[in-house]
Tab-separated table of C-alpha atoms (C1' of nucleotides) in Angstrom:
chain	number	residue	atom	x	y	z
A	1	UNK	CA	11.420	69.466	15.521
A	2	UNK	CA	13.824	72.293	14.783
A	3	UNK	CA	11.782	75.283	13.687
A	4	UNK	CA	14.230	77.831	15.048
A	5	UNK	CA	17.798	76.663	14.472
A	6	UNK	CA	19.345	79.682	16.109
A	7	UNK	CA	17.424	79.161	19.320
A	8	UNK	CA	20.316	78.073	21.457
A	9	UNK	CA	22.787	80.389	19.852
A	10	UNK	CA	20.597	83.409	20.387
A	11	UNK	CA	21.131	83.530	24.098
A	12	UNK	CA	22.517	86.735	25.428
A	13	UNK	CA	21.842	88.827	22.354
A	14	UNK	CA	18.161	89.615	22.744
A	15	UNK	CA	18.589	92.642	24.980
A	16	UNK	CA	21.206	94.140	22.696
A	17	UNK	CA	18.998	93.604	19.652
A	18	UNK	CA	16.072	95.353	21.328
A	19	UNK	CA	18.232	98.289	22.365
A	20	UNK	CA	19.720	98.547	18.904
A	21	UNK	CA	16.341	98.602	17.156
A	22	UNK	CA	14.941	101.194	19.546
A	23	UNK	CA	18.014	103.295	18.934
A	24	UNK	CA	17.485	102.934	15.208
A	25	UNK	CA	13.745	103.565	15.015
A	26	UNK	CA	13.245	105.899	17.953
A	27	UNK	CA	10.205	104.160	19.358
A	28	UNK	CA	8.630	100.774	18.798
A	29	UNK	CA	6.073	98.542	20.458
A	30	UNK	CA	6.627	94.914	21.356
A	31	UNK	CA	4.849	93.240	18.508
A	32	UNK	CA	6.547	95.577	16.064
A	33	UNK	CA	9.965	94.651	17.430
A	34	UNK	CA	9.274	90.956	16.942
A	35	UNK	CA	8.025	91.505	13.385
A	36	UNK	CA	11.018	93.695	12.597
A	37	UNK	CA	13.505	91.056	13.729
A	38	UNK	CA	11.610	88.386	11.813
A	39	UNK	CA	11.653	90.387	8.586
A	40	UNK	CA	15.202	91.653	8.926
A	41	UNK	CA	16.559	88.159	9.480
A	42	UNK	CA	14.318	86.608	6.853
A	43	UNK	CA	12.649	84.423	9.480
A	44	UNK	CA	15.931	83.082	10.826
A	45	UNK	CA	15.553	84.752	14.213
A	46	UNK	CA	12.137	84.612	15.857
A	47	UNK	CA	11.567	86.429	19.117
A	48	UNK	CA	8.735	84.860	21.065
A	49	UNK	CA	6.364	86.611	23.475
A	50	UNK	CA	7.756	84.578	26.356
A	51	UNK	CA	11.164	86.124	25.697
A	52	UNK	CA	10.178	89.545	24.436
A	53	UNK	CA	7.877	90.876	27.139
A	54	UNK	CA	9.989	89.808	30.108
A	55	UNK	CA	13.008	91.353	28.357
A	56	UNK	CA	11.159	94.639	27.804
A	57	UNK	CA	9.941	94.725	31.400
A	58	UNK	CA	13.426	94.075	32.667
A	59	UNK	CA	14.906	96.842	30.532
A	60	UNK	CA	12.195	99.176	31.814
A	61	UNK	CA	12.849	98.164	35.436
A	62	UNK	CA	16.528	98.867	34.874
A	63	UNK	CA	15.721	102.343	33.591
A	64	UNK	CA	17.097	101.788	30.092
A	65	UNK	CA	13.769	102.180	28.300
A	66	UNK	CA	10.477	103.906	29.019
A	67	UNK	CA	7.047	103.265	27.625
A	68	UNK	CA	4.308	105.510	26.432
A	69	UNK	CA	0.821	104.065	26.265
A	70	UNK	CA	-1.171	104.947	23.180
A	71	UNK	CA	-4.794	103.960	22.652
A	72	UNK	CA	-5.420	102.503	19.215
A	73	UNK	CA	-9.213	102.327	19.233
A	74	UNK	CA	-9.884	100.332	22.383
A	75	UNK	CA	-6.523	98.615	22.353
A	76	UNK	CA	-3.517	99.788	24.349
A	77	UNK	CA	-0.255	99.918	22.507
A	78	UNK	CA	2.972	100.460	24.426
A	79	UNK	CA	5.627	102.380	22.586
A	80	UNK	CA	9.062	101.970	24.087
A	81	UNK	CA	11.934	104.391	23.687
A	82	UNK	CA	15.444	104.672	25.111
A	83	UNK	CA	16.210	106.760	28.163
A	84	UNK	CA	19.511	108.690	28.258
A	85	UNK	CA	20.943	105.847	30.322
A	86	UNK	CA	19.568	103.468	27.704
A	87	UNK	CA	21.388	105.287	24.907
A	88	UNK	CA	24.669	104.946	26.747
A	89	UNK	CA	23.975	101.292	27.472
A	90	UNK	CA	23.068	100.678	23.826
A	91	UNK	CA	26.377	101.945	22.506
A	92	UNK	CA	28.218	99.835	25.029
A	93	UNK	CA	26.150	96.717	24.390
A	94	UNK	CA	26.600	96.953	20.610
A	95	UNK	CA	30.354	97.373	20.944
A	96	UNK	CA	30.572	94.419	23.287
A	97	UNK	CA	28.469	92.253	21.020
A	98	UNK	CA	30.470	93.153	17.911
A	99	UNK	CA	33.676	92.466	19.793
A	100	UNK	CA	32.262	89.137	20.908
A	101	UNK	CA	31.206	88.216	17.365
A	102	UNK	CA	34.716	88.968	16.157
A	103	UNK	CA	36.279	86.949	18.945
A	104	UNK	CA	34.134	83.912	18.238
A	105	UNK	CA	34.669	84.270	14.518
A	106	UNK	CA	38.393	84.329	15.073
A	107	UNK	CA	38.174	81.332	17.363
A	108	UNK	CA	36.384	79.121	14.871
A	109	UNK	CA	38.095	80.159	11.668
A	110	UNK	CA	41.726	80.914	12.510
A	111	UNK	CA	44.580	78.614	13.328
A	112	UNK	CA	44.952	78.621	17.101
A	113	UNK	CA	48.224	80.102	18.260
A	114	UNK	CA	48.394	77.767	21.237
A	115	UNK	CA	51.249	75.351	20.946
A	116	UNK	CA	53.819	77.605	19.317
A	117	UNK	CA	54.200	80.424	21.802
B	1	UNK	CA	31.889	92.024	39.613
B	2	UNK	CA	32.279	91.578	35.876
B	3	UNK	CA	35.435	89.542	35.303
B	4	UNK	CA	34.171	87.881	32.135
B	5	UNK	CA	32.287	90.377	29.966
B	6	UNK	CA	31.398	87.815	27.339
B	7	UNK	CA	29.847	85.482	29.876
B	8	UNK	CA	26.226	85.954	28.914
B	9	UNK	CA	26.902	86.248	25.232
B	10	UNK	CA	28.898	83.071	25.085
B	11	UNK	CA	25.945	80.784	25.578
B	12	UNK	CA	25.423	78.259	22.863
B	13	UNK	CA	28.867	78.487	21.357
B	14	UNK	CA	30.912	76.330	23.695
B	15	UNK	CA	30.149	73.021	22.030
B	16	UNK	CA	30.980	74.398	18.604
B	17	UNK	CA	34.241	75.850	19.876
B	18	UNK	CA	35.281	72.522	21.383
B	19	UNK	CA	34.446	70.645	18.184
B	20	UNK	CA	36.307	73.184	16.093
B	21	UNK	CA	39.470	73.003	18.187
B	22	UNK	CA	39.460	69.221	18.204
B	23	UNK	CA	39.035	69.294	14.442
B	24	UNK	CA	41.960	71.666	14.178
B	25	UNK	CA	44.384	69.996	16.550
B	26	UNK	CA	43.392	66.360	16.201
B	27	UNK	CA	43.346	65.564	19.881
B	28	UNK	CA	43.328	67.657	23.012
B	29	UNK	CA	42.630	67.208	26.725
B	30	UNK	CA	40.278	69.359	28.747
B	31	UNK	CA	42.742	71.637	30.442
B	32	UNK	CA	44.520	72.173	27.147
B	33	UNK	CA	41.269	73.215	25.480
B	34	UNK	CA	40.595	75.807	28.159
B	35	UNK	CA	44.139	77.195	27.890
B	36	UNK	CA	43.910	77.281	24.114
B	37	UNK	CA	40.701	79.292	24.149
B	38	UNK	CA	42.125	81.635	26.755
B	39	UNK	CA	45.265	82.284	24.723
B	40	UNK	CA	43.549	82.504	21.362
B	41	UNK	CA	41.059	85.072	22.630
B	42	UNK	CA	43.654	86.942	24.654
B	43	UNK	CA	41.771	86.182	27.863
B	44	UNK	CA	38.454	87.489	26.570
B	45	UNK	CA	36.786	84.080	26.612
B	46	UNK	CA	37.376	81.917	29.649
B	47	UNK	CA	35.957	78.415	29.736
B	48	UNK	CA	35.421	77.242	33.284
B	49	UNK	CA	35.676	73.654	34.519
B	50	UNK	CA	31.994	73.712	35.435
B	51	UNK	CA	31.177	74.324	31.764
B	52	UNK	CA	33.968	72.412	30.114
B	53	UNK	CA	33.739	68.977	31.648
B	54	UNK	CA	29.957	68.610	31.428
B	55	UNK	CA	30.192	69.738	27.808
B	56	UNK	CA	32.884	67.159	27.038
B	57	UNK	CA	30.935	64.390	28.771
B	58	UNK	CA	27.828	65.310	26.834
B	59	UNK	CA	29.673	65.300	23.515
B	60	UNK	CA	31.100	61.913	24.413
B	61	UNK	CA	27.668	60.572	25.420
B	62	UNK	CA	26.322	61.782	22.072
B	63	UNK	CA	29.060	59.912	20.225
B	64	UNK	CA	30.683	62.994	18.713
B	65	UNK	CA	33.998	62.622	20.552
B	66	UNK	CA	35.924	59.781	22.123
B	67	UNK	CA	38.569	59.840	24.775
B	68	UNK	CA	41.825	58.046	25.182
B	69	UNK	CA	43.295	57.867	28.679
B	70	UNK	CA	46.993	58.457	28.911
B	71	UNK	CA	48.982	58.144	32.116
B	72	UNK	CA	51.323	61.065	32.681
B	73	UNK	CA	53.262	59.779	35.672
B	74	UNK	CA	50.509	58.953	38.156
B	75	UNK	CA	48.053	61.397	36.660
B	76	UNK	CA	45.410	60.433	34.116
B	77	UNK	CA	45.062	62.704	31.134
B	78	UNK	CA	42.089	62.290	28.823
B	79	UNK	CA	42.753	63.067	25.206
B	80	UNK	CA	39.606	63.680	23.217
B	81	UNK	CA	39.257	63.317	19.466
B	82	UNK	CA	36.390	63.542	16.993
B	83	UNK	CA	34.513	60.461	15.845
B	84	UNK	CA	33.383	60.303	12.197
B	85	UNK	CA	29.953	61.481	13.374
B	86	UNK	CA	31.746	64.241	15.243
B	87	UNK	CA	33.494	65.423	12.106
B	88	UNK	CA	30.200	65.723	10.294
B	89	UNK	CA	28.653	67.519	13.244
B	90	UNK	CA	31.612	69.893	13.434
B	91	UNK	CA	31.243	71.077	9.870
B	92	UNK	CA	27.550	71.623	10.389
B	93	UNK	CA	27.970	73.387	13.718
B	94	UNK	CA	30.596	75.767	12.346
B	95	UNK	CA	28.443	76.672	9.373
B	96	UNK	CA	25.445	77.297	11.599
B	97	UNK	CA	27.463	79.424	13.975
B	98	UNK	CA	29.003	81.505	11.189
B	99	UNK	CA	25.565	81.986	9.675
B	100	UNK	CA	24.266	83.051	13.061
B	101	UNK	CA	27.133	85.493	13.593
B	102	UNK	CA	26.367	87.053	10.214
B	103	UNK	CA	22.675	87.290	10.987
B	104	UNK	CA	23.259	89.015	14.309
B	105	UNK	CA	25.876	91.280	12.799
B	106	UNK	CA	23.425	92.280	10.115
B	107	UNK	CA	20.710	92.851	12.704
B	108	UNK	CA	22.735	95.271	14.809
B	109	UNK	CA	24.569	97.172	12.097
B	110	UNK	CA	22.184	97.496	9.153
B	111	UNK	CA	19.166	99.695	8.683
B	112	UNK	CA	16.103	97.506	9.293
B	113	UNK	CA	13.987	97.014	6.217
B	114	UNK	CA	10.805	96.838	8.260
B	115	UNK	CA	8.545	99.765	7.555
B	116	UNK	CA	9.111	100.116	3.831
B	117	UNK	CA	8.078	96.752	2.442
C	1	DA	C1'	58.594	73.001	52.558
C	2	DC	C1'	55.321	75.716	50.254
C	3	DA	C1'	52.870	77.845	46.480
C	4	DA	C1'	51.344	77.651	41.998
C	5	DA	C1'	50.069	75.247	38.118
C	6	DT	C1'	48.207	71.100	36.219
C	7	DA	C1'	44.139	68.070	35.652
C	8	DC	C1'	40.302	65.794	36.639
C	9	DA	C1'	35.350	66.248	38.560
C	10	DT	C1'	30.552	67.396	40.706
C	11	DA	C1'	26.662	70.050	43.013
C	12	DG	C1'	23.930	73.880	43.251
C	13	DA	C1'	22.521	78.469	41.633
C	14	DT	C1'	21.515	81.643	38.095
C	15	DT	C1'	20.195	83.182	33.779
C	16	DT	C1'	17.927	82.940	29.374
C	17	DA	C1'	14.725	81.981	26.289
C	18	DC	C1'	10.888	79.101	24.973
C	19	DA	C1'	6.356	76.546	25.006
C	20	DA	C1'	2.016	76.809	26.417
C	21	DT	C1'	-1.618	79.355	27.700
C	22	DG	C1'	-4.623	83.319	28.423
C	23	DT	C1'	-7.325	87.775	27.351
C	24	DA	C1'	-9.087	90.924	24.133
C	25	DT	C1'	-9.581	93.760	19.809
C	26	DT	C1'	-9.613	94.275	14.863
C	27	DA	C1'	-9.471	92.949	9.999
C	28	DA	C1'	-10.373	89.688	6.430
C	29	DA	C1'	-12.647	85.929	4.426
C	30	DT	C1'	-16.624	83.064	3.418
D	1	DA	C1'	-23.331	87.304	9.923
D	2	DT	C1'	-19.916	84.233	11.369
D	3	DT	C1'	-15.535	82.477	11.499
D	4	DT	C1'	-10.590	82.878	11.086
D	5	DA	C1'	-6.381	85.155	11.227
D	6	DA	C1'	-3.731	88.811	12.711
D	7	DT	C1'	-2.746	92.183	16.166
D	8	DA	C1'	-1.155	93.094	20.952
D	9	DC	C1'	-0.635	92.620	25.473
D	10	DA	C1'	0.831	89.248	29.321
D	11	DT	C1'	2.135	85.194	32.723
D	12	DT	C1'	3.541	80.522	34.280
D	13	DG	C1'	6.266	76.764	34.179
D	14	DT	C1'	10.115	74.301	31.908
D	15	DA	C1'	14.508	73.225	29.867
D	16	DA	C1'	19.165	74.241	28.786
D	17	DA	C1'	23.589	76.415	29.363
D	18	DT	C1'	27.026	78.203	32.004
D	19	DC	C1'	29.056	79.721	36.195
D	20	DT	C1'	30.498	79.645	41.182
D	21	DA	C1'	32.136	77.084	44.581
D	22	DT	C1'	34.115	73.175	46.066
D	23	DG	C1'	36.741	68.906	46.051
D	24	DT	C1'	40.782	65.603	45.103
D	25	DA	C1'	45.340	64.758	43.712
D	26	DT	C1'	49.886	65.355	41.228
D	27	DT	C1'	53.716	67.991	39.525
D	28	DT	C1'	56.755	71.955	39.182
D	29	DG	C1'	59.114	76.013	40.718
D	30	DT	C1'	61.294	78.568	44.463
DNA sequence: ACAAATACATAGATTTACAATGTATTAAAT
DNA sequence: ATTTAATACATTGTAAATCTATGTATTTGT
């Protein structure tokens, strides 16, 4: 019924996570990205194919990542890496996300100032 | 073009924010909630009517909040407050959101462990 | 008198991610 | 040898969340 509790909360962060991991590891392929997120979050965040591949294709279409096809036996593996524009976008996206996390954290843990201005 | 930078990232948090503020202040009306969030986040998070009112109606339909109509002159003002079920849900929602914020923070700031397990 | 703020609300569009499904190769288990 | 699970790519259709735009009406400030 509720296998992925963070499902609804995850919205909007997927692209930033992908960019961040590519920035960290240099190059990764789709399946590897999903496994990496799964392991890093101890199974708490699961990126599904239906989210991952469209996200990668969109990032590629926007010129933020590029892919390099490598044959592993008879199987194609697509390694993605950041473009220069992607590196700039990554730094910006991470800063925005961290700022957002702080803002939300503040909003749900601190006494609101409204009412005594 | 980009008046609300947190727009896409905000998804999934609105309900929790509303519950949290009602828990904090006891009772609030819609417009007050929006103003409170705006002031608390220094304008970085803006809740629009098109998000706010459907969210409030949904919370009410789910039995987590109740409203009390108060006439201010000729104008109706709807004060919302948590039900007992709402108080339980609030605690849970805040914990889940904080856990999620930590998970995402960890994901975008820490060296991934994947690769050396 | 007029503009801005207050205060409610809905309809339609967009975005995001997921579930379900599909194809194919490779490794492991029986 | 055959089956199963894991690897690895992908698409289609669906559901949910939020926004934009719009609407109504009252109150306050100038």
